[in-house]
Amino acid sequence: MNPFNNAMEQLKRSAELIDLEKDIWERMRKPDNILQVSLPVRMDNGELKVFEGYRVQYNNSCGPYKGGIRFHPKTDLHEVKALAFWMAIKCAVAGIPYGGAKGGVTVDPKKLSIDELERLTRVFTQKLANFIGPERDIPAPDVNTNPQIMAWMVDEFSKIKGFNVPGVVTGKPLEIGGSLGRNEATGLGGFFVLQSLAKKMKLNPKKTTVAIQGFGNVGYNLAIFLHKAGYKIIAVSDSQGGILNKNGHEMNPEEIMKAKKQKGQIDGCYCRGTVCDCVNFAKVDNEKLLQLPVDVLVPAALEGAINEKNAGRIKAKIILEMANGGVTPEAEEKLNKKGVVVVPDVLANAGGVVVSYFEWVQNLQNYYWGLEEVNQKLEKIMDDSFEAVWQRKEKYQTTWRNAAFALALERIEAAMKMRE
Ligand code: NAD
């Protein structure tokens, strides 16, 4: 599976739908810039290892490039290109003044010591330094990267520039210019989207069952907000397996996280434990979790979780796609035919980049907002984006994804044309 081909298939569907001008379509088929770098890192045992890193800057018609950095053994250029494209679409769906970008390093960070991880991050930042910056391209965390890694990036970039530049990345720790609410923003944004959908579909949260694949930043925080609002979480999982509520014992995400954390962390960075360490529940594997007869299924791990092979066995009524590219185009076609509502990633998980935008604004102003202000502003943007996508869906009588892409392409097209 090449996620960039999937992304281009999605572009084609929406470009045809809105009769996108050929020149704009042509430009949206290729990223503006691709940077591929070698990252030599001295390991603790004295050996030198050379990792591969990427930064893809997709399009900056609406503002500076923006997008996370992923550390994962399977990360490659196709994946980073797809993720960069989706960022351009996502920022336009949210109506925030950014283009799209993404970065990645092909590495299993859980096999590095904390010192090796820091050295890798600093070398990557050195290689990126001429291509990023608050006015140019602003990275953020993604899979396996976190506030600590962002702190090293700010520090390294600031050393190179000779002055402090907090606005070069978002998702930083609060102590060095992070924003209140950023950590939970993607989950909270997804929650706002589901609440808007629940109103349209007249769903009662208290009678709505949910299964979540992935219990990291996104899956866990979404679970917290859903649980608080009374949704019934009946299964969650992570890369090591999943748990299922068979006996009616309430699934409290905080208790599950507590159990997961009991085994401690690898060098203070990554959890050693798993949701399966929470003993009150039956075990379920990741594939079975996807096939549970729930109202809402949430892929919140990696792309391609719902694909051509398993789409026919999905029983959920709604898929809230929190993972980028969580549903492949082939799978989506099957799901659409079955009448499953697929809320696309570019809307469902936009909360993260929206609060990243707030963080950047606060850094540029050197003036910091309270949590309530951040969350209220996030809610307004998520509600407005949901409504704008809904209107395109009604207008074109199409899927949620096509409607979201249509909205984004309209906005990107308008920005490109104003510059001509
Ligand atoms: P994370 O590293 O914090 O968590 C990922 C979770 O997925 C972990 O619990 C991991 O164990 C689990 N996982 C990995 N492989 C799995 C598998 N095969 N089956 C089941 N679970 C598996 O990452 P995250 O930041 O939560 O990101 C998750 C997804 O959300 C990614 O697609 C990411 O691009 C997307 N996303 C993240 C943000 C953000 O702000 N963090 C914003 C937008 C989109």
PDB file of C-alpha atoms and ligand atoms in Angstrom, residues 70 83 90 102 110 141-144 182 186 213-219 237-239 260 286 300-303 322-324 349 352, ligand 1:
ATOM      1  CA  ARG A  70       7.138  11.073  12.873  1.00  0.00           C
ATOM      2  CA  LEU A  83       0.924  13.051   5.253  1.00  0.00           C
ATOM      3  CA  LYS A  90      -6.510  19.769   6.768  1.00  0.00           C
ATOM      4  CA  LYS A 102       5.362  16.594   7.204  1.00  0.00           C
ATOM      5  CA  LYS A 110      11.903   2.660  21.365  1.00  0.00           C
ATOM      6  CA  PRO A 141       4.817  16.132  17.216  1.00  0.00           C
ATOM      7  CA  ASP A 142       3.312  13.113  15.499  1.00  0.00           C
ATOM      8  CA  VAL A 143       3.626   9.366  16.079  1.00  0.00           C
ATOM      9  CA  ASN A 144       6.445   8.646  18.574  1.00  0.00           C
ATOM     10  CA  ARG A 182      -2.189  21.443  22.984  1.00  0.00           C
ATOM     11  CA  THR A 186      -6.521  16.469  18.758  1.00  0.00           C
ATOM     12  CA  GLN A 213      -7.771   1.461  18.094  1.00  0.00           C
ATOM     13  CA  GLY A 214      -4.626   3.205  19.384  1.00  0.00           C
ATOM     14  CA  PHE A 215      -4.214   4.521  22.916  1.00  0.00           C
ATOM     15  CA  GLY A 216      -1.547   7.173  22.426  1.00  0.00           C
ATOM     16  CA  ASN A 217      -1.934  10.928  22.506  1.00  0.00           C
ATOM     17  CA  VAL A 218      -4.962  10.951  20.216  1.00  0.00           C
ATOM     18  CA  GLY A 219      -6.823   7.778  21.224  1.00  0.00           C
ATOM     19  CA  SER A 237      -6.123  -1.209  21.992  1.00  0.00           C
ATOM     20  CA  ASP A 238      -2.503  -0.325  21.343  1.00  0.00           C
ATOM     21  CA  SER A 239       0.294  -1.919  19.348  1.00  0.00           C
ATOM     22  CA  LYS A 260      -0.427   0.838  31.218  1.00  0.00           C
ATOM     23  CA  ASN A 286      -6.552  -5.377  16.971  1.00  0.00           C
ATOM     24  CA  ALA A 300      -6.369   6.284  16.152  1.00  0.00           C
ATOM     25  CA  ALA A 301      -3.111   4.461  15.402  1.00  0.00           C
ATOM     26  CA  LEU A 302      -1.564   4.288  11.932  1.00  0.00           C
ATOM     27  CA  GLU A 303      -2.734   4.639   8.330  1.00  0.00           C
ATOM     28  CA  MET A 322      -8.552  10.094  13.980  1.00  0.00           C
ATOM     29  CA  ALA A 323      -5.470   8.416  12.469  1.00  0.00           C
ATOM     30  CA  ASN A 324      -4.230  10.093   9.337  1.00  0.00           C
ATOM     31  CA  ASN A 349      -8.203  15.198  13.776  1.00  0.00           C
ATOM     32  CA  GLY A 352      -4.186  19.273  16.898  1.00  0.00           C
TER      33      GLY A 352
HETATM   34  P1  NAD B   1       1.144   8.030  19.553  1.00  0.00           P
HETATM   35  O1  NAD B   1       2.489   7.552  19.189  1.00  0.00           O
HETATM   36  O2  NAD B   1       0.972   8.885  20.759  1.00  0.00           O
HETATM   37  O3  NAD B   1       0.139   6.804  19.715  1.00  0.00           O
HETATM   38  C1  NAD B   1      -0.047   5.832  18.747  1.00  0.00           C
HETATM   39  C2  NAD B   1      -0.837   4.687  19.379  1.00  0.00           C
HETATM   40  O4  NAD B   1      -1.135   3.709  18.374  1.00  0.00           O
HETATM   41  C3  NAD B   1      -0.072   3.947  20.472  1.00  0.00           C
HETATM   42  O5  NAD B   1      -0.974   3.595  21.501  1.00  0.00           O
HETATM   43  C4  NAD B   1       0.426   2.706  19.762  1.00  0.00           C
HETATM   44  O6  NAD B   1       0.673   1.628  20.659  1.00  0.00           O
HETATM   45  C5  NAD B   1      -0.757   2.436  18.862  1.00  0.00           C
HETATM   46  N1  NAD B   1      -0.471   1.563  17.730  1.00  0.00           N
HETATM   47  C6  NAD B   1       0.599   1.563  16.909  1.00  0.00           C
HETATM   48  N2  NAD B   1       0.487   0.577  16.002  1.00  0.00           N
HETATM   49  C7  NAD B   1      -0.676  -0.052  16.267  1.00  0.00           C
HETATM   50  C8  NAD B   1      -1.375  -1.143  15.691  1.00  0.00           C
HETATM   51  N3  NAD B   1      -0.877  -1.810  14.659  1.00  0.00           N
HETATM   52  N4  NAD B   1      -2.571  -1.487  16.231  1.00  0.00           N
HETATM   53  C9  NAD B   1      -3.077  -0.829  17.272  1.00  0.00           C
HETATM   54  N5  NAD B   1      -2.488   0.204  17.859  1.00  0.00           N
HETATM   55  C10 NAD B   1      -1.298   0.575  17.362  1.00  0.00           C
HETATM   56  O7  NAD B   1       0.589   8.767  18.242  1.00  0.00           O
HETATM   57  P2  NAD B   1      -0.591   9.813  18.151  1.00  0.00           P
HETATM   58  O8  NAD B   1       0.010  11.171  18.225  1.00  0.00           O
HETATM   59  O9  NAD B   1      -1.682   9.407  19.068  1.00  0.00           O
HETATM   60  O10 NAD B   1      -1.043   9.613  16.631  1.00  0.00           O
HETATM   61  C11 NAD B   1      -1.999   8.620  16.248  1.00  0.00           C
HETATM   62  C12 NAD B   1      -2.548   8.986  14.864  1.00  0.00           C
HETATM   63  O11 NAD B   1      -3.157  10.272  14.919  1.00  0.00           O
HETATM   64  C13 NAD B   1      -1.501   9.083  13.770  1.00  0.00           C
HETATM   65  O12 NAD B   1      -2.093   8.680  12.551  1.00  0.00           O
HETATM   66  C14 NAD B   1      -1.179  10.560  13.710  1.00  0.00           C
HETATM   67  O13 NAD B   1      -0.674  10.948  12.466  1.00  0.00           O
HETATM   68  C15 NAD B   1      -2.562  11.123  13.955  1.00  0.00           C
HETATM   69  N6  NAD B   1      -2.574  12.498  14.434  1.00  0.00           N
HETATM   70  C16 NAD B   1      -1.936  12.863  15.571  1.00  0.00           C
HETATM   71  C17 NAD B   1      -2.020  14.197  16.007  1.00  0.00           C
HETATM   72  C18 NAD B   1      -1.419  14.641  17.305  1.00  0.00           C
HETATM   73  O14 NAD B   1      -1.652  15.813  17.670  1.00  0.00           O
HETATM   74  N7  NAD B   1      -0.696  13.816  18.026  1.00  0.00           N
HETATM   75  C19 NAD B   1      -2.733  15.129  15.249  1.00  0.00           C
HETATM   76  C20 NAD B   1      -3.373  14.712  14.102  1.00  0.00           C
HETATM   77  C21 NAD B   1      -3.294  13.391  13.697  1.00  0.00           C
END
